[in-house]
Amino acid sequence: MEPMRAAETAAPAGPMPTPELLAERLLPWFDARGRDDLPWRRPGTTAWGVLVSEVMSQQTQVARAAPVWEAWMARWPTPADLAAAPTADVLREWGRMGYPRRALRLQECARIVAEEHGGVVPSDPVELERLPGIGVYTAAAVAVFHYGGRHAVVDTNVRRVVARLGGRSDAGTATTRADLTAAEALLPADAATAARVSVALMELGALLCTARKAECGDCPVSDECGFSGQEVPAGPSRKRQRYQGTNRQVRGKVMALLRDAEEPVERARIDAVWPQARMLDEAVAQLIAEGLIATDESGRFELPTR
DNA sequence: GACCCGTGGAA
DNA sequence: TTTCCAAGGGT
């Protein structure tokens, strides 16, 4: 057996608070300072509503996702409703949240849940992860935030907060097994309390213990934190992907054109969004292959009818 | 693990 | 103005 190097990378550099102490510090803060205006936190939100909110929040700020979620859930309250919608409508309602493949996968999710699960969103993370666009984080979020299961919910916020609690300034770029283990070790035994700790950890990372700055003076767990009082290292925490001039930018321009078009558009109008024909051809071919755009009988371009 | 996939808000 | 990054997932 190879040595478990990954477990070492995310291992705390210092002592971690006990789950009981963490909950004792964190939960009162969350009750007092947590955001109570997120629409999916309202009582009565369905499992499907939670799943939709989590997919929308993948790499999109929750403040931007919230209004889209409201309109979306009013229009398509159940998986069956979304499954039956024209894909063009789905992509337009998704609007400018970015990564429109998420919208496509969400509709596939709706079809699978409606047809293969009797319209009931699974509660088991393993089962949830089988759905398109649902990874480890989103599966855990639905299982915990709606169904009350006891699982670690590890997003970028939790990774960062847990790393800093352990005295590490670098949380790494992606969630590893070691991150999950470290987060699980902080969960109290009671599932309902564990669920609140997970939301509170995420909220702490989103509001106080952010990527750019750690507001240790206002932090409820600063006394138990290995990072307390330190400055966040300057500069990007990881290598960033360029955007200007990339395929993604071209795809974005094509999608924006078709989203805003009332009718199918001629190729000439597609050509107008990008000067380099090579890149444009590539992007258009990709978008068609992925099912994000389509052509009609006369060869004009449009969002997928179905 | 590295890289790909959009868009816009905040500093 | 530019940079950084956001409740990630798939390949």
mmCIF file of C-alpha atoms (C1' of nucleotides) in Angstrom:
data_model
loop_
_atom_site.group_PDB
_atom_site.id
_atom_site.type_symbol
_atom_site.label_atom_id
_atom_site.label_comp_id
_atom_site.label_asym_id
_atom_site.label_seq_id
_atom_site.Cartn_x
_atom_site.Cartn_y
_atom_site.Cartn_z
ATOM 1 C CA MET A 1 0.000 0.000 0.000
ATOM 2 C CA GLU A 2 1.141 3.491 -0.829
ATOM 3 C CA PRO A 3 1.331 5.947 2.063
ATOM 4 C CA MET A 4 -1.747 8.170 2.351
ATOM 5 C CA ARG A 5 -0.218 11.433 1.237
ATOM 6 C CA ALA A 6 -3.565 13.078 0.600
ATOM 7 C CA ALA A 7 -4.569 12.544 4.191
ATOM 8 C CA GLU A 8 -1.433 14.400 5.237
ATOM 9 C CA THR A 9 -2.068 17.382 2.988
ATOM 10 C CA ALA A 10 -5.370 18.271 4.587
ATOM 11 C CA ALA A 11 -4.459 17.164 8.082
ATOM 12 C CA PRO A 12 -4.716 20.003 10.571
ATOM 13 C CA ALA A 13 -1.449 21.659 11.445
ATOM 14 C CA GLY A 14 -2.821 22.332 14.899
ATOM 15 C CA PRO A 15 -5.462 21.092 17.337
ATOM 16 C CA MET A 16 -9.067 21.221 16.131
ATOM 17 C CA PRO A 17 -12.005 22.152 18.344
ATOM 18 C CA THR A 18 -14.250 19.328 19.500
ATOM 19 C CA PRO A 19 -17.573 19.005 17.651
ATOM 20 C CA GLU A 20 -19.410 20.017 20.815
ATOM 21 C CA LEU A 21 -17.400 23.188 21.341
ATOM 22 C CA LEU A 22 -17.624 24.120 17.670
ATOM 23 C CA ALA A 23 -21.408 23.772 17.698
ATOM 24 C CA GLU A 24 -21.645 25.728 20.931
ATOM 25 C CA ARG A 25 -19.746 28.652 19.415
ATOM 26 C CA LEU A 26 -21.050 28.486 15.877
ATOM 27 C CA LEU A 27 -24.792 27.908 16.181
ATOM 28 C CA PRO A 28 -25.693 30.984 18.246
ATOM 29 C CA TRP A 29 -23.711 33.089 15.779
ATOM 30 C CA PHE A 30 -25.560 31.550 12.857
ATOM 31 C CA ASP A 31 -28.934 32.101 14.510
ATOM 32 C CA ALA A 32 -28.087 35.758 15.062
ATOM 33 C CA ARG A 33 -26.073 36.618 11.958
ATOM 34 C CA GLY A 34 -26.918 34.035 9.309
ATOM 35 C CA ARG A 35 -28.763 35.204 6.223
ATOM 36 C CA ASP A 36 -32.468 34.622 6.654
ATOM 37 C CA ASP A 37 -33.407 36.035 3.253
ATOM 38 C CA LEU A 38 -32.345 33.125 1.068
ATOM 39 C CA PRO A 39 -35.618 31.931 -0.467
ATOM 40 C CA TRP A 40 -34.800 28.224 -0.319
ATOM 41 C CA ARG A 41 -34.308 28.487 3.437
ATOM 42 C CA ARG A 42 -37.985 29.243 3.885
ATOM 43 C CA PRO A 43 -39.940 26.499 5.639
ATOM 44 C CA GLY A 44 -41.790 24.226 3.269
ATOM 45 C CA THR A 45 -39.161 24.223 0.536
ATOM 46 C CA THR A 46 -39.324 20.863 -1.217
ATOM 47 C CA ALA A 47 -36.425 18.479 -1.747
ATOM 48 C CA TRP A 48 -36.595 19.404 -5.418
ATOM 49 C CA GLY A 49 -36.426 23.071 -4.527
ATOM 50 C CA VAL A 50 -33.314 22.466 -2.452
ATOM 51 C CA LEU A 51 -31.708 20.490 -5.262
ATOM 52 C CA VAL A 52 -32.446 23.265 -7.752
ATOM 53 C CA SER A 53 -30.993 25.876 -5.401
ATOM 54 C CA GLU A 54 -27.804 23.882 -4.967
ATOM 55 C CA VAL A 55 -27.278 23.382 -8.685
ATOM 56 C CA MET A 56 -27.869 27.067 -9.332
ATOM 57 C CA SER A 57 -25.333 27.896 -6.634
ATOM 58 C CA GLN A 58 -22.552 25.852 -8.228
ATOM 59 C CA GLN A 59 -19.976 28.543 -9.016
ATOM 60 C CA THR A 60 -22.617 31.265 -9.007
ATOM 61 C CA GLN A 61 -23.059 33.567 -6.006
ATOM 62 C CA VAL A 62 -26.194 32.764 -4.040
ATOM 63 C CA ALA A 63 -27.311 36.383 -4.235
ATOM 64 C CA ARG A 64 -27.444 36.075 -8.019
ATOM 65 C CA ALA A 65 -29.093 32.650 -7.936
ATOM 66 C CA ALA A 66 -31.873 33.647 -5.530
ATOM 67 C CA PRO A 67 -34.106 35.672 -7.890
ATOM 68 C CA VAL A 68 -33.698 33.098 -10.651
ATOM 69 C CA TRP A 69 -34.684 30.353 -8.219
ATOM 70 C CA GLU A 70 -37.853 32.227 -7.252
ATOM 71 C CA ALA A 71 -39.043 32.591 -10.834
ATOM 72 C CA TRP A 72 -37.933 29.078 -11.714
ATOM 73 C CA MET A 73 -39.786 27.376 -8.862
ATOM 74 C CA ALA A 74 -42.912 29.435 -9.513
ATOM 75 C CA ARG A 75 -42.876 28.311 -13.129
ATOM 76 C CA TRP A 76 -41.788 24.687 -12.620
ATOM 77 C CA PRO A 77 -42.536 23.618 -9.032
ATOM 78 C CA THR A 78 -41.950 19.882 -9.518
ATOM 79 C CA PRO A 79 -39.532 17.660 -11.431
ATOM 80 C CA ALA A 80 -42.394 16.679 -13.754
ATOM 81 C CA ASP A 81 -43.013 20.347 -14.570
ATOM 82 C CA LEU A 82 -39.397 20.954 -15.524
ATOM 83 C CA ALA A 83 -39.202 17.666 -17.401
ATOM 84 C CA ALA A 84 -42.092 18.752 -19.612
ATOM 85 C CA ALA A 85 -40.726 22.214 -20.387
ATOM 86 C CA PRO A 86 -39.138 23.119 -23.743
ATOM 87 C CA THR A 87 -35.383 23.229 -23.273
ATOM 88 C CA ALA A 88 -35.274 26.668 -24.889
ATOM 89 C CA ASP A 89 -37.497 27.983 -22.088
ATOM 90 C CA VAL A 90 -35.263 26.335 -19.505
ATOM 91 C CA LEU A 91 -32.123 27.940 -20.944
ATOM 92 C CA ARG A 92 -33.776 31.352 -21.131
ATOM 93 C CA GLU A 93 -34.974 31.150 -17.543
ATOM 94 C CA TRP A 94 -31.435 30.203 -16.559
ATOM 95 C CA GLY A 95 -30.500 33.538 -18.048
ATOM 96 C CA ARG A 96 -27.007 34.840 -17.456
ATOM 97 C CA MET A 97 -26.061 32.699 -14.474
ATOM 98 C CA GLY A 98 -23.312 31.043 -16.498
ATOM 99 C CA TYR A 99 -22.382 27.439 -17.242
ATOM 100 C CA PRO A 100 -25.663 26.702 -19.041
ATOM 101 C CA ARG A 101 -24.816 23.011 -19.157
ATOM 102 C CA ARG A 102 -26.012 23.043 -15.549
ATOM 103 C CA ALA A 103 -29.491 23.937 -16.779
ATOM 104 C CA LEU A 104 -29.411 21.100 -19.270
ATOM 105 C CA ARG A 105 -28.332 18.612 -16.617
ATOM 106 C CA LEU A 106 -30.931 19.943 -14.220
ATOM 107 C CA GLN A 107 -33.633 19.182 -16.739
ATOM 108 C CA GLU A 108 -32.177 15.692 -17.242
ATOM 109 C CA CYS A 109 -32.308 15.313 -13.457
ATOM 110 C CA ALA A 110 -35.947 16.309 -13.531
ATOM 111 C CA ARG A 111 -36.726 13.701 -16.168
ATOM 112 C CA ILE A 112 -34.944 10.948 -14.246
ATOM 113 C CA VAL A 113 -36.528 11.857 -10.927
ATOM 114 C CA ALA A 114 -39.953 12.109 -12.537
ATOM 115 C CA GLU A 115 -39.723 8.927 -14.546
ATOM 116 C CA GLU A 116 -37.491 6.658 -12.509
ATOM 117 C CA HIS A 117 -38.051 7.830 -8.951
ATOM 118 C CA GLY A 118 -41.755 8.535 -9.040
ATOM 119 C CA GLY A 119 -41.113 12.235 -8.699
ATOM 120 C CA VAL A 120 -39.372 11.780 -5.345
ATOM 121 C CA VAL A 121 -35.851 13.178 -4.968
ATOM 122 C CA PRO A 122 -33.581 10.487 -3.448
ATOM 123 C CA SER A 123 -32.377 11.026 0.109
ATOM 124 C CA ASP A 124 -29.271 8.850 -0.125
ATOM 125 C CA PRO A 125 -26.130 10.709 -1.255
ATOM 126 C CA VAL A 126 -24.963 7.707 -3.262
ATOM 127 C CA GLU A 127 -28.240 7.661 -5.147
ATOM 128 C CA LEU A 128 -28.179 11.438 -5.611
ATOM 129 C CA GLU A 129 -24.671 11.295 -7.083
ATOM 130 C CA ARG A 130 -25.972 9.118 -9.877
ATOM 131 C CA LEU A 131 -27.987 12.072 -11.167
ATOM 132 C CA PRO A 132 -26.367 14.248 -13.849
ATOM 133 C CA GLY A 133 -24.752 17.387 -12.495
ATOM 134 C CA ILE A 134 -24.962 16.154 -8.902
ATOM 135 C CA GLY A 135 -21.540 15.591 -7.364
ATOM 136 C CA VAL A 136 -20.338 14.938 -3.843
ATOM 137 C CA TYR A 137 -21.150 18.399 -2.564
ATOM 138 C CA THR A 138 -24.623 18.764 -4.042
ATOM 139 C CA ALA A 139 -25.633 15.228 -3.073
ATOM 140 C CA ALA A 140 -24.614 15.859 0.521
ATOM 141 C CA ALA A 141 -26.325 19.238 0.572
ATOM 142 C CA VAL A 142 -29.678 17.780 -0.478
ATOM 143 C CA ALA A 143 -29.340 14.782 1.845
ATOM 144 C CA VAL A 144 -28.487 17.030 4.791
ATOM 145 C CA PHE A 145 -30.368 20.286 4.245
ATOM 146 C CA HIS A 146 -33.629 18.726 3.188
ATOM 147 C CA TYR A 147 -33.645 15.179 4.511
ATOM 148 C CA GLY A 148 -31.634 15.806 7.674
ATOM 149 C CA GLY A 149 -29.072 13.085 7.075
ATOM 150 C CA ARG A 150 -25.764 13.192 8.909
ATOM 151 C CA HIS A 151 -23.061 13.775 6.289
ATOM 152 C CA ALA A 152 -20.264 16.256 5.823
ATOM 153 C CA VAL A 153 -21.255 19.019 3.398
ATOM 154 C CA VAL A 154 -17.992 20.281 1.982
ATOM 155 C CA ASP A 155 -17.974 23.217 -0.380
ATOM 156 C CA THR A 156 -15.252 25.784 -0.957
ATOM 157 C CA ASN A 157 -16.329 27.700 2.160
ATOM 158 C CA VAL A 158 -16.164 24.680 4.428
ATOM 159 C CA ARG A 159 -12.809 23.656 2.986
ATOM 160 C CA ARG A 160 -11.411 27.088 3.699
ATOM 161 C CA VAL A 161 -12.864 27.370 7.203
ATOM 162 C CA VAL A 162 -11.736 23.890 8.219
ATOM 163 C CA ALA A 163 -8.259 24.512 6.811
ATOM 164 C CA ARG A 164 -7.924 27.737 8.778
ATOM 165 C CA LEU A 165 -9.268 26.164 11.964
ATOM 166 C CA GLY A 166 -6.416 23.692 11.636
ATOM 167 C CA GLY A 167 -3.900 26.451 11.071
ATOM 168 C CA ARG A 168 -3.460 26.063 7.332
ATOM 169 C CA SER A 169 -3.860 29.096 5.078
ATOM 170 C CA ASP A 170 -4.219 27.045 1.889
ATOM 171 C CA ALA A 171 -7.362 24.971 1.475
ATOM 172 C CA GLY A 172 -6.322 23.449 -1.841
ATOM 173 C CA THR A 173 -8.136 23.684 -5.136
ATOM 174 C CA ALA A 174 -10.566 20.773 -5.038
ATOM 175 C CA THR A 175 -12.271 18.683 -2.404
ATOM 176 C CA THR A 176 -10.256 15.623 -1.445
ATOM 177 C CA ARG A 177 -11.108 12.615 0.668
ATOM 178 C CA ALA A 178 -9.036 14.167 3.402
ATOM 179 C CA ASP A 179 -11.210 17.299 3.317
ATOM 180 C CA LEU A 180 -14.304 15.158 3.818
ATOM 181 C CA THR A 181 -12.662 13.294 6.694
ATOM 182 C CA ALA A 182 -11.586 16.511 8.358
ATOM 183 C CA ALA A 183 -15.088 17.978 8.054
ATOM 184 C CA GLU A 184 -16.739 14.802 9.331
ATOM 185 C CA ALA A 185 -14.564 14.921 12.413
ATOM 186 C CA LEU A 186 -16.176 18.263 13.294
ATOM 187 C CA LEU A 187 -19.772 17.026 13.113
ATOM 188 C CA PRO A 188 -21.644 16.399 16.370
ATOM 189 C CA ALA A 189 -23.369 13.039 16.812
ATOM 190 C CA ASP A 190 -26.891 14.370 16.487
ATOM 191 C CA ALA A 191 -27.863 14.602 12.823
ATOM 192 C CA ALA A 192 -30.052 17.681 13.153
ATOM 193 C CA THR A 193 -27.329 19.556 15.008
ATOM 194 C CA ALA A 194 -24.731 18.358 12.523
ATOM 195 C CA ALA A 195 -26.841 19.755 9.695
ATOM 196 C CA ARG A 196 -26.956 23.171 11.384
ATOM 197 C CA VAL A 197 -23.202 23.076 11.930
ATOM 198 C CA SER A 198 -22.701 22.451 8.216
ATOM 199 C CA VAL A 199 -24.849 25.406 7.172
ATOM 200 C CA ALA A 200 -23.163 27.556 9.775
ATOM 201 C CA LEU A 201 -19.684 26.588 8.524
ATOM 202 C CA MET A 202 -20.699 27.517 4.995
ATOM 203 C CA GLU A 203 -22.197 30.777 6.180
ATOM 204 C CA LEU A 204 -19.092 31.624 8.179
ATOM 205 C CA GLY A 205 -16.964 31.092 5.095
ATOM 206 C CA ALA A 206 -19.304 33.164 2.969
ATOM 207 C CA LEU A 207 -19.658 36.108 5.355
ATOM 208 C CA LEU A 208 -16.619 36.370 7.666
ATOM 209 C CA CYS A 209 -13.925 33.854 6.829
ATOM 210 C CA THR A 210 -13.772 34.683 3.135
ATOM 211 C CA ALA A 211 -11.162 33.943 0.503
ATOM 212 C CA ARG A 212 -9.870 37.505 0.505
ATOM 213 C CA LYS A 213 -10.148 38.379 4.183
ATOM 214 C CA ALA A 214 -10.655 36.782 7.579
ATOM 215 C CA GLU A 215 -12.687 38.909 9.970
ATOM 216 C CA CYS A 216 -11.301 37.190 13.042
ATOM 217 C CA GLY A 217 -12.477 39.980 15.317
ATOM 218 C CA ASP A 218 -16.093 39.131 14.606
ATOM 219 C CA CYS A 219 -15.628 35.373 14.405
ATOM 220 C CA PRO A 220 -17.384 33.167 16.956
ATOM 221 C CA VAL A 221 -14.672 30.490 16.794
ATOM 222 C CA SER A 222 -11.566 32.666 16.724
ATOM 223 C CA ASP A 223 -10.503 31.378 20.154
ATOM 224 C CA GLU A 224 -10.340 27.832 18.827
ATOM 225 C CA CYS A 225 -8.845 28.709 15.450
ATOM 226 C CA GLY A 226 -5.281 28.072 14.318
ATOM 227 C CA PHE A 227 -5.495 30.938 11.834
ATOM 228 C CA SER A 228 -6.902 33.571 14.180
ATOM 229 C CA GLY A 229 -5.346 36.980 13.750
ATOM 230 C CA GLN A 230 -3.376 36.091 10.646
ATOM 231 C CA GLU A 231 -3.611 37.898 7.360
ATOM 232 C CA VAL A 232 -4.775 36.105 4.269
ATOM 233 C CA PRO A 233 -1.773 35.697 1.957
ATOM 234 C CA ALA A 234 -1.894 38.200 -0.918
ATOM 235 C CA GLY A 235 -2.353 37.163 -4.512
ATOM 236 C CA PRO A 236 -4.481 34.464 -6.132
ATOM 237 C CA SER A 237 -4.911 31.347 -4.014
ATOM 238 C CA ARG A 238 -4.772 29.146 -7.076
ATOM 239 C CA LYS A 239 -3.999 29.336 -10.751
ATOM 240 C CA ARG A 240 -6.878 30.967 -12.548
ATOM 241 C CA GLN A 241 -8.186 30.080 -15.962
ATOM 242 C CA ARG A 242 -8.068 32.894 -18.471
ATOM 243 C CA TYR A 243 -11.375 33.904 -19.994
ATOM 244 C CA GLN A 244 -10.833 36.682 -22.517
ATOM 245 C CA GLY A 245 -10.237 35.251 -25.953
ATOM 246 C CA THR A 246 -11.123 31.694 -25.014
ATOM 247 C CA ASN A 247 -13.567 29.163 -26.352
ATOM 248 C CA ARG A 248 -15.715 29.773 -23.307
ATOM 249 C CA GLN A 249 -16.092 33.407 -24.226
ATOM 250 C CA VAL A 250 -17.131 32.478 -27.756
ATOM 251 C CA ARG A 251 -19.662 29.967 -26.459
ATOM 252 C CA GLY A 252 -21.011 32.612 -24.135
ATOM 253 C CA LYS A 253 -21.522 35.048 -26.975
ATOM 254 C CA VAL A 254 -23.324 32.505 -29.130
ATOM 255 C CA MET A 255 -25.578 31.471 -26.264
ATOM 256 C CA ALA A 256 -26.351 35.092 -25.424
ATOM 257 C CA LEU A 257 -27.310 35.776 -29.035
ATOM 258 C CA LEU A 258 -29.681 32.823 -29.210
ATOM 259 C CA ARG A 259 -31.149 33.439 -25.759
ATOM 260 C CA ASP A 260 -32.082 36.950 -26.766
ATOM 261 C CA ALA A 261 -33.331 36.039 -30.252
ATOM 262 C CA GLU A 262 -37.081 35.939 -30.792
ATOM 263 C CA GLU A 263 -36.726 33.711 -33.847
ATOM 264 C CA PRO A 264 -34.143 31.346 -35.339
ATOM 265 C CA VAL A 265 -31.076 33.287 -36.521
ATOM 266 C CA GLU A 266 -29.075 33.055 -39.725
ATOM 267 C CA ARG A 267 -25.489 31.885 -39.684
ATOM 268 C CA ALA A 268 -24.377 35.377 -40.668
ATOM 269 C CA ARG A 269 -25.564 36.726 -37.336
ATOM 270 C CA ILE A 270 -23.635 34.000 -35.513
ATOM 271 C CA ASP A 271 -20.534 34.936 -37.497
ATOM 272 C CA ALA A 272 -20.872 38.500 -36.321
ATOM 273 C CA VAL A 273 -20.226 37.660 -32.664
ATOM 274 C CA TRP A 274 -16.593 36.561 -33.131
ATOM 275 C CA PRO A 275 -13.934 37.537 -35.658
ATOM 276 C CA GLN A 276 -12.107 34.224 -35.910
ATOM 277 C CA ALA A 277 -14.094 31.730 -37.982
ATOM 278 C CA ARG A 278 -12.070 28.779 -36.720
ATOM 279 C CA MET A 279 -12.909 29.391 -33.093
ATOM 280 C CA LEU A 280 -16.515 30.106 -33.912
ATOM 281 C CA ASP A 281 -16.949 26.890 -35.882
ATOM 282 C CA GLU A 282 -15.459 24.916 -33.040
ATOM 283 C CA ALA A 283 -17.689 26.548 -30.443
ATOM 284 C CA VAL A 284 -20.849 26.114 -32.501
ATOM 285 C CA ALA A 285 -20.060 22.457 -33.157
ATOM 286 C CA GLN A 286 -19.504 21.907 -29.447
ATOM 287 C CA LEU A 287 -22.725 23.610 -28.469
ATOM 288 C CA ILE A 288 -24.708 21.504 -30.931
ATOM 289 C CA ALA A 289 -23.024 18.307 -29.750
ATOM 290 C CA GLU A 290 -23.829 19.165 -26.143
ATOM 291 C CA GLY A 291 -27.449 19.939 -26.916
ATOM 292 C CA LEU A 292 -27.229 23.600 -25.961
ATOM 293 C CA ILE A 293 -28.193 24.860 -29.426
ATOM 294 C CA ALA A 294 -29.819 23.341 -32.505
ATOM 295 C CA THR A 295 -30.591 24.064 -36.152
ATOM 296 C CA ASP A 296 -34.005 24.155 -37.769
ATOM 297 C CA GLU A 297 -35.049 22.758 -41.193
ATOM 298 C CA SER A 298 -33.588 25.718 -43.045
ATOM 299 C CA GLY A 299 -30.262 25.624 -41.223
ATOM 300 C CA ARG A 300 -30.896 28.553 -38.925
ATOM 301 C CA PHE A 301 -29.768 28.425 -35.311
ATOM 302 C CA GLU A 302 -31.924 28.393 -32.193
ATOM 303 C CA LEU A 303 -32.107 27.113 -28.643
ATOM 304 C CA PRO A 304 -33.238 23.465 -28.527
ATOM 305 C CA THR A 305 -36.986 23.091 -29.049
ATOM 306 C CA ARG A 306 -37.203 20.078 -26.783
ATOM 307 C "C1'" DG B 1 -4.877 16.023 -10.638
ATOM 308 C "C1'" DA B 2 -5.351 19.211 -14.381
ATOM 309 C "C1'" DC B 3 -8.296 21.410 -17.262
ATOM 310 C "C1'" DC B 4 -12.624 22.633 -19.214
ATOM 311 C "C1'" DC B 5 -17.113 24.877 -18.609
ATOM 312 C "C1'" DG B 6 -19.967 31.527 -18.084
ATOM 313 C "C1'" DT B 7 -21.068 35.538 -15.894
ATOM 314 C "C1'" DG B 8 -20.960 39.386 -12.951
ATOM 315 C "C1'" DG B 9 -20.223 41.430 -8.289
ATOM 316 C "C1'" DA B 10 -16.837 43.269 -5.126
ATOM 317 C "C1'" DA B 11 -12.541 45.357 -4.008
ATOM 318 C "C1'" DT C 1 -9.624 49.286 -14.825
ATOM 319 C "C1'" DT C 2 -8.215 44.925 -13.612
ATOM 320 C "C1'" DT C 3 -8.157 41.113 -10.670
ATOM 321 C "C1'" DC C 4 -10.257 37.646 -8.013
ATOM 322 C "C1'" DC C 5 -13.561 34.379 -7.223
ATOM 323 C "C1'" DA C 6 -18.084 32.464 -6.490
ATOM 324 C "C1'" DA C 7 -22.875 26.682 -1.783
ATOM 325 C "C1'" DG C 8 -18.818 22.542 -8.350
ATOM 326 C "C1'" DG C 9 -19.124 18.839 -11.769
ATOM 327 C "C1'" DG C 10 -17.438 16.160 -15.671
ATOM 328 C "C1'" DT C 11 -13.757 14.348 -18.274
#
